[in-house]
Amino acid sequence: MTVAVSILPEQQLAVLNAAYRQAVARRRWRLLFGAVVFAAALCLAAIGAEVNLRTLFAHYGNFISYFDRILTLDSGQRVWTDVGEWLWGWRKWLRMLGETLLISYVGTLIGATFAFCLNFLAAENTSPAPWLRFTMRRLLEFARTVPGIVFALIFVIAFGLGPMAGVLAIAIHSTGALGKLFSEIVENADMKPVEGVRSTGASWLSCMRFAILPQVTAGYASYALLRFEINVREASVMGFVGAGGIGQELVVAIRKFYYSDVSAILLTIIVTVFIIDISTGWLRGRLFGKEART
Amino acid sequence: MAARPSVRQGGADVTGPQETDTAALRARYPDVFARPASARLAMPVMIVAAFAILVYGLVDLDFSPSRFVAGLSQLGWISLMMIPPDPGSSLPIYLKALGETLSIALLGTTLAALFALPISLLAARNVVPSKLLRFPVRRFLDSIRGIDTLIWALVWINVVGLGPFAGVLAIAVSDFGAFGKLFSEAIEGADQKQVEGIRASGGSALHEIRFGLLPQVLPVIAGQVLYFIESNTRSATIIGIVGAGGIGLQLAEQIRVLEWQKVSFLILMILVAVAAIDFVSGKLRFAIIGRRAVA
């Protein structure tokens, strides 16, 4: 066996080189083609979305000055020079925030309960009948594709203004989103315990209870906590359509140009979201250890 | 039935096989059978607490059963009125609005990705070792993410006026926060060996990023951007509710004037559009990075 690098004869080398160049060229062409298609789509989208750079350049000052304005008190001072004046409505806002949190909590819990009841029917490995699985999946898909705020708009008309519409909207959306995630966890579960339980003559329900449930509970709780986090954000805007929570205050402040109130309410929302993020992260870590974090 | 107590009374030598088993098991695994009260009670207490808060919430949020039932029957009426879905004579307007929505999603996501890429480098541990610089960048991204897209839409409407352009900017800003975090995580997950190789051959910091990091993270980033275009189609359908263009504007209007057949048609349109985008971007994602790379 020779260890020297053998150099191919010219002719063979030329053929290989040509093939290499051709392969590279084809990839480049494909990349270029993709870039051109993407750019064309962007241009088309820019026309469709009525992008007007002139407006943006004429008004970008507005964006900066908007933040300037919301950080200025009526007296013309910066907000942080007089915190008492800035956060004058903190009692009311904290109450609204509490309502927001309660809306997302109740909505998440109801949604998670429904998702919990339905997900076994939607999972590939545990569903008792194919037609049931099909309907369940379409139902969950519908519940999560229609945005929560659209449900809220409809529910506000059916149930009247107030947090009830917001809770139900969040509950339905959470059912759809969690149902899918839950059934995916079930699909990843080990089926041997199920066979074990079934071999003792147990019913379908007992199989779920004693074979599947112990495997999946931690995953369920982890996803439900994550959903709670997302729902807090969603509940903060439910008020825009009259479905309760802090959003109601915020939209009034924005529409009526109460500038310093806007920044104060935004601040409370951001701080709340931070606190929720951090505490659910901590809770997940406590309950399931690091590896269960999603 | 009568035989059972007599066996029990008979003493240790006549206990049934099951009972000896249990006793032996109990002796062998004391931690399973005699768990401390705190461990046994933790789960029920948590469940009871969770439901106590639920009940308190239901009361505090005015969940009266009569209102619920009345609302449900109202909802039933509404659902009946929705059938059959019918656009009336405004189908062209709706199609245009749908196009607007898709445009908003595409442009907004692209803008967000373009701006997030350089910032995410600043937030990545392996690019910027100084915690002093990284910390404010991360908190900045977090606060942008903490504000919902709809709020950003309201803010931008104040700046550029009503219309889809405000929607594009709203999605661009709120996704900027999300992308900054995701991209910086992707960058932190990249292999450092390539970067060291570039450094060993005398490359500058910019060379390290361009030839060591980017080739590794670009496919991951492309997958995430595609995924966000998909999920932004959903967000873009609703920002119209506050006046930032797209199909949400039509939807909110038709709901307010109680044109339920048009509402159901619009909802169907949204469902179909989202499913189509799901399909296309899923295909593209697999073509770019293979099946497993994106969770």
CSV table of N, CA, C and O in Angstrom, one decimal, chain A residues 214-266:
chain,number,residue,atom,x,y,z
A,214,PRO,N,-49.1,8.4,35.9
A,214,PRO,CA,-47.8,8.6,36.7
A,214,PRO,C,-46.7,9.0,35.8
A,214,PRO,O,-45.8,9.7,36.3
A,215,GLN,N,-46.7,8.7,34.5
A,215,GLN,CA,-45.5,9.0,33.7
A,215,GLN,C,-45.6,10.5,33.2
A,215,GLN,O,-44.5,11.1,33.0
A,216,VAL,N,-46.8,11.0,33.1
A,216,VAL,CA,-46.9,12.3,32.4
A,216,VAL,C,-47.2,13.5,33.3
A,216,VAL,O,-47.1,14.6,32.8
A,217,THR,N,-47.5,13.3,34.5
A,217,THR,CA,-48.0,14.4,35.4
A,217,THR,C,-47.0,15.6,35.4
A,217,THR,O,-47.4,16.7,35.3
A,218,ALA,N,-45.7,15.2,35.6
A,218,ALA,CA,-44.7,16.3,35.7
A,218,ALA,C,-44.7,17.1,34.4
A,218,ALA,O,-44.7,18.4,34.5
A,219,GLY,N,-44.8,16.5,33.3
A,219,GLY,CA,-44.8,17.2,32.0
A,219,GLY,C,-46.0,18.1,31.9
A,219,GLY,O,-45.9,19.3,31.5
A,220,TYR,N,-47.1,17.6,32.3
A,220,TYR,CA,-48.4,18.4,32.3
A,220,TYR,C,-48.2,19.6,33.1
A,220,TYR,O,-48.5,20.7,32.6
A,221,ALA,N,-47.8,19.5,34.3
A,221,ALA,CA,-47.7,20.6,35.2
A,221,ALA,C,-46.7,21.7,34.6
A,221,ALA,O,-47.0,22.9,34.7
A,222,SER,N,-45.6,21.2,34.1
A,222,SER,CA,-44.6,22.1,33.5
A,222,SER,C,-45.2,22.9,32.4
A,222,SER,O,-45.1,24.1,32.3
A,223,TYR,N,-45.9,22.3,31.5
A,223,TYR,CA,-46.5,23.0,30.4
A,223,TYR,C,-47.6,23.9,30.8
A,223,TYR,O,-47.8,25.0,30.3
A,224,ALA,N,-48.4,23.5,31.8
A,224,ALA,CA,-49.5,24.3,32.3
A,224,ALA,C,-48.9,25.6,32.9
A,224,ALA,O,-49.4,26.7,32.7
A,225,LEU,N,-47.8,25.5,33.7
A,225,LEU,CA,-47.1,26.7,34.2
A,225,LEU,C,-46.7,27.6,33.1
A,225,LEU,O,-46.8,28.8,33.2
A,226,LEU,N,-46.1,27.0,32.1
A,226,LEU,CA,-45.6,27.8,30.9
A,226,LEU,C,-46.8,28.6,30.3
A,226,LEU,O,-46.7,29.7,29.9
A,227,ARG,N,-47.9,27.9,30.2
A,227,ARG,CA,-49.1,28.5,29.6
A,227,ARG,C,-49.6,29.6,30.4
A,227,ARG,O,-50.1,30.6,29.9
A,228,PHE,N,-49.5,29.4,31.8
A,228,PHE,CA,-49.9,30.5,32.7
A,228,PHE,C,-49.2,31.8,32.4
A,228,PHE,O,-49.7,32.9,32.3
A,229,GLU,N,-47.8,31.6,32.2
A,229,GLU,CA,-47.0,32.7,31.9
A,229,GLU,C,-47.5,33.4,30.6
A,229,GLU,O,-47.6,34.7,30.6
A,230,ILE,N,-47.8,32.7,29.6
A,230,ILE,CA,-48.2,33.3,28.3
A,230,ILE,C,-49.5,33.9,28.5
A,230,ILE,O,-49.8,35.0,28.0
A,231,ASN,N,-50.4,33.3,29.3
A,231,ASN,CA,-51.8,33.8,29.5
A,231,ASN,C,-51.8,35.1,30.2
A,231,ASN,O,-52.7,35.9,30.0
A,232,VAL,N,-50.8,35.3,31.1
A,232,VAL,CA,-50.7,36.6,31.8
A,232,VAL,C,-50.6,37.7,30.8
A,232,VAL,O,-51.2,38.8,30.9
A,233,ARG,N,-49.7,37.5,29.9
A,233,ARG,CA,-49.5,38.5,28.8
A,233,ARG,C,-50.7,38.7,28.0
A,233,ARG,O,-51.1,39.8,27.7
A,234,GLU,N,-51.4,37.6,27.7
A,234,GLU,CA,-52.6,37.7,26.9
A,234,GLU,C,-53.7,38.4,27.6
A,234,GLU,O,-54.4,39.2,27.1
A,235,ALA,N,-53.8,38.1,28.9
A,235,ALA,CA,-54.9,38.7,29.7
A,235,ALA,C,-54.7,40.2,29.9
A,235,ALA,O,-55.6,41.0,30.0
A,236,SER,N,-53.4,40.6,29.7
A,236,SER,CA,-53.1,42.1,29.9
A,236,SER,C,-53.7,42.9,28.7
A,236,SER,O,-53.8,44.1,28.8
A,237,VAL,N,-54.0,42.2,27.6
A,237,VAL,CA,-54.6,42.9,26.5
A,237,VAL,C,-56.1,42.6,26.3
A,237,VAL,O,-56.7,43.1,25.4
A,238,MET,N,-56.6,41.6,27.1
A,238,MET,CA,-58.0,41.3,26.9
A,238,MET,C,-58.9,42.5,27.1
A,238,MET,O,-60.0,42.6,26.5
A,239,GLY,N,-58.5,43.4,28.0
A,239,GLY,CA,-59.3,44.6,28.2
A,239,GLY,C,-59.5,45.5,27.0
A,239,GLY,O,-60.4,46.3,27.0
A,240,PHE,N,-58.7,45.3,26.0
A,240,PHE,CA,-58.8,46.1,24.8
A,240,PHE,C,-60.2,45.9,24.1
A,240,PHE,O,-60.7,46.8,23.5
A,241,VAL,N,-60.7,44.7,24.2
A,241,VAL,CA,-62.0,44.5,23.6
A,241,VAL,C,-63.1,44.4,24.7
A,241,VAL,O,-64.2,44.0,24.5
A,242,GLY,N,-62.8,44.9,25.9
A,242,GLY,CA,-63.8,44.9,27.0
A,242,GLY,C,-63.9,43.7,27.8
A,242,GLY,O,-64.9,43.4,28.5
A,243,ALA,N,-62.9,42.8,27.8
A,243,ALA,CA,-63.0,41.6,28.5
A,243,ALA,C,-62.2,41.6,29.8
A,243,ALA,O,-61.6,40.6,30.3
A,244,GLY,N,-62.1,42.7,30.5
A,244,GLY,CA,-61.6,42.8,31.8
A,244,GLY,C,-60.1,42.9,31.9
A,244,GLY,O,-59.3,42.7,30.9
A,245,GLY,N,-59.6,43.2,33.1
A,245,GLY,CA,-58.1,43.3,33.3
A,245,GLY,C,-57.6,44.7,33.1
A,245,GLY,O,-58.2,45.6,32.8
A,246,ILE,N,-56.2,44.7,33.2
A,246,ILE,CA,-55.5,46.0,33.2
A,246,ILE,C,-55.6,46.7,31.8
A,246,ILE,O,-55.4,47.9,31.7
A,247,GLY,N,-55.8,45.8,30.8
A,247,GLY,CA,-55.8,46.4,29.4
A,247,GLY,C,-56.8,47.5,29.2
A,247,GLY,O,-56.6,48.4,28.4
A,248,GLN,N,-57.9,47.4,29.9
A,248,GLN,CA,-59.0,48.4,29.9
A,248,GLN,C,-58.4,49.7,30.2
A,248,GLN,O,-58.6,50.7,29.5
A,249,GLU,N,-57.7,49.8,31.4
A,249,GLU,CA,-57.1,51.0,31.8
A,249,GLU,C,-56.1,51.5,30.8
A,249,GLU,O,-56.0,52.7,30.5
A,250,LEU,N,-55.3,50.6,30.3
A,250,LEU,CA,-54.2,51.0,29.4
A,250,LEU,C,-54.8,51.6,28.1
A,250,LEU,O,-54.3,52.6,27.6
A,251,VAL,N,-55.8,50.9,27.6
A,251,VAL,CA,-56.3,51.4,26.3
A,251,VAL,C,-57.0,52.8,26.5
A,251,VAL,O,-56.9,53.7,25.6
A,252,VAL,N,-57.6,53.0,27.6
A,252,VAL,CA,-58.2,54.3,27.9
A,252,VAL,C,-57.1,55.4,28.0
A,252,VAL,O,-57.1,56.4,27.4
A,253,ALA,N,-56.0,55.0,28.7
A,253,ALA,CA,-54.9,56.0,28.9
A,253,ALA,C,-54.3,56.3,27.5
A,253,ALA,O,-53.9,57.5,27.3
A,254,ILE,N,-54.1,55.3,26.7
A,254,ILE,CA,-53.5,55.5,25.4
A,254,ILE,C,-54.4,56.4,24.5
A,254,ILE,O,-53.9,57.3,23.9
A,255,ARG,N,-55.7,56.0,24.5
A,255,ARG,CA,-56.6,56.7,23.6
A,255,ARG,C,-56.8,58.2,24.0
A,255,ARG,O,-57.0,59.1,23.2
A,256,LYS,N,-56.8,58.4,25.3
A,256,LYS,CA,-57.0,59.8,25.8
A,256,LYS,C,-55.7,60.5,26.1
A,256,LYS,O,-55.8,61.6,26.6
A,257,PHE,N,-54.6,60.0,25.6
A,257,PHE,CA,-53.3,60.7,25.7
A,257,PHE,C,-53.0,61.1,27.2
A,257,PHE,O,-52.5,62.2,27.4
A,258,TYR,N,-53.3,60.2,28.2
A,258,TYR,CA,-52.8,60.4,29.5
A,258,TYR,C,-51.3,59.8,29.5
A,258,TYR,O,-51.1,58.7,30.0
A,259,TYR,N,-50.4,60.6,29.1
A,259,TYR,CA,-49.1,60.1,28.7
A,259,TYR,C,-48.4,59.4,29.9
A,259,TYR,O,-48.0,58.2,29.8
A,260,SER,N,-48.3,60.1,31.1
A,260,SER,CA,-47.5,59.5,32.1
A,260,SER,C,-48.2,58.2,32.7
A,260,SER,O,-47.6,57.3,33.2
A,261,ASP,N,-49.6,58.2,32.6
A,261,ASP,CA,-50.3,57.0,33.0
A,261,ASP,C,-49.9,55.8,32.1
A,261,ASP,O,-49.7,54.7,32.6
A,262,VAL,N,-49.7,56.0,30.8
A,262,VAL,CA,-49.4,54.9,29.9
A,262,VAL,C,-48.1,54.3,30.4
A,262,VAL,O,-48.0,53.1,30.6
A,263,SER,N,-47.1,55.1,30.7
A,263,SER,CA,-45.8,54.5,31.1
A,263,SER,C,-45.9,53.9,32.4
A,263,SER,O,-45.3,52.8,32.7
A,264,ALA,N,-46.7,54.4,33.3
A,264,ALA,CA,-46.9,53.8,34.7
A,264,ALA,C,-47.5,52.4,34.5
A,264,ALA,O,-47.1,51.5,35.1
A,265,ILE,N,-48.6,52.4,33.7
A,265,ILE,CA,-49.3,51.1,33.6
A,265,ILE,C,-48.4,50.1,32.9
A,265,ILE,O,-48.3,48.9,33.3
A,266,LEU,N,-47.7,50.5,31.8
A,266,LEU,CA,-46.7,49.6,31.1
A,266,LEU,C,-45.7,49.1,32.1
A,266,LEU,O,-45.4,47.9,32.1
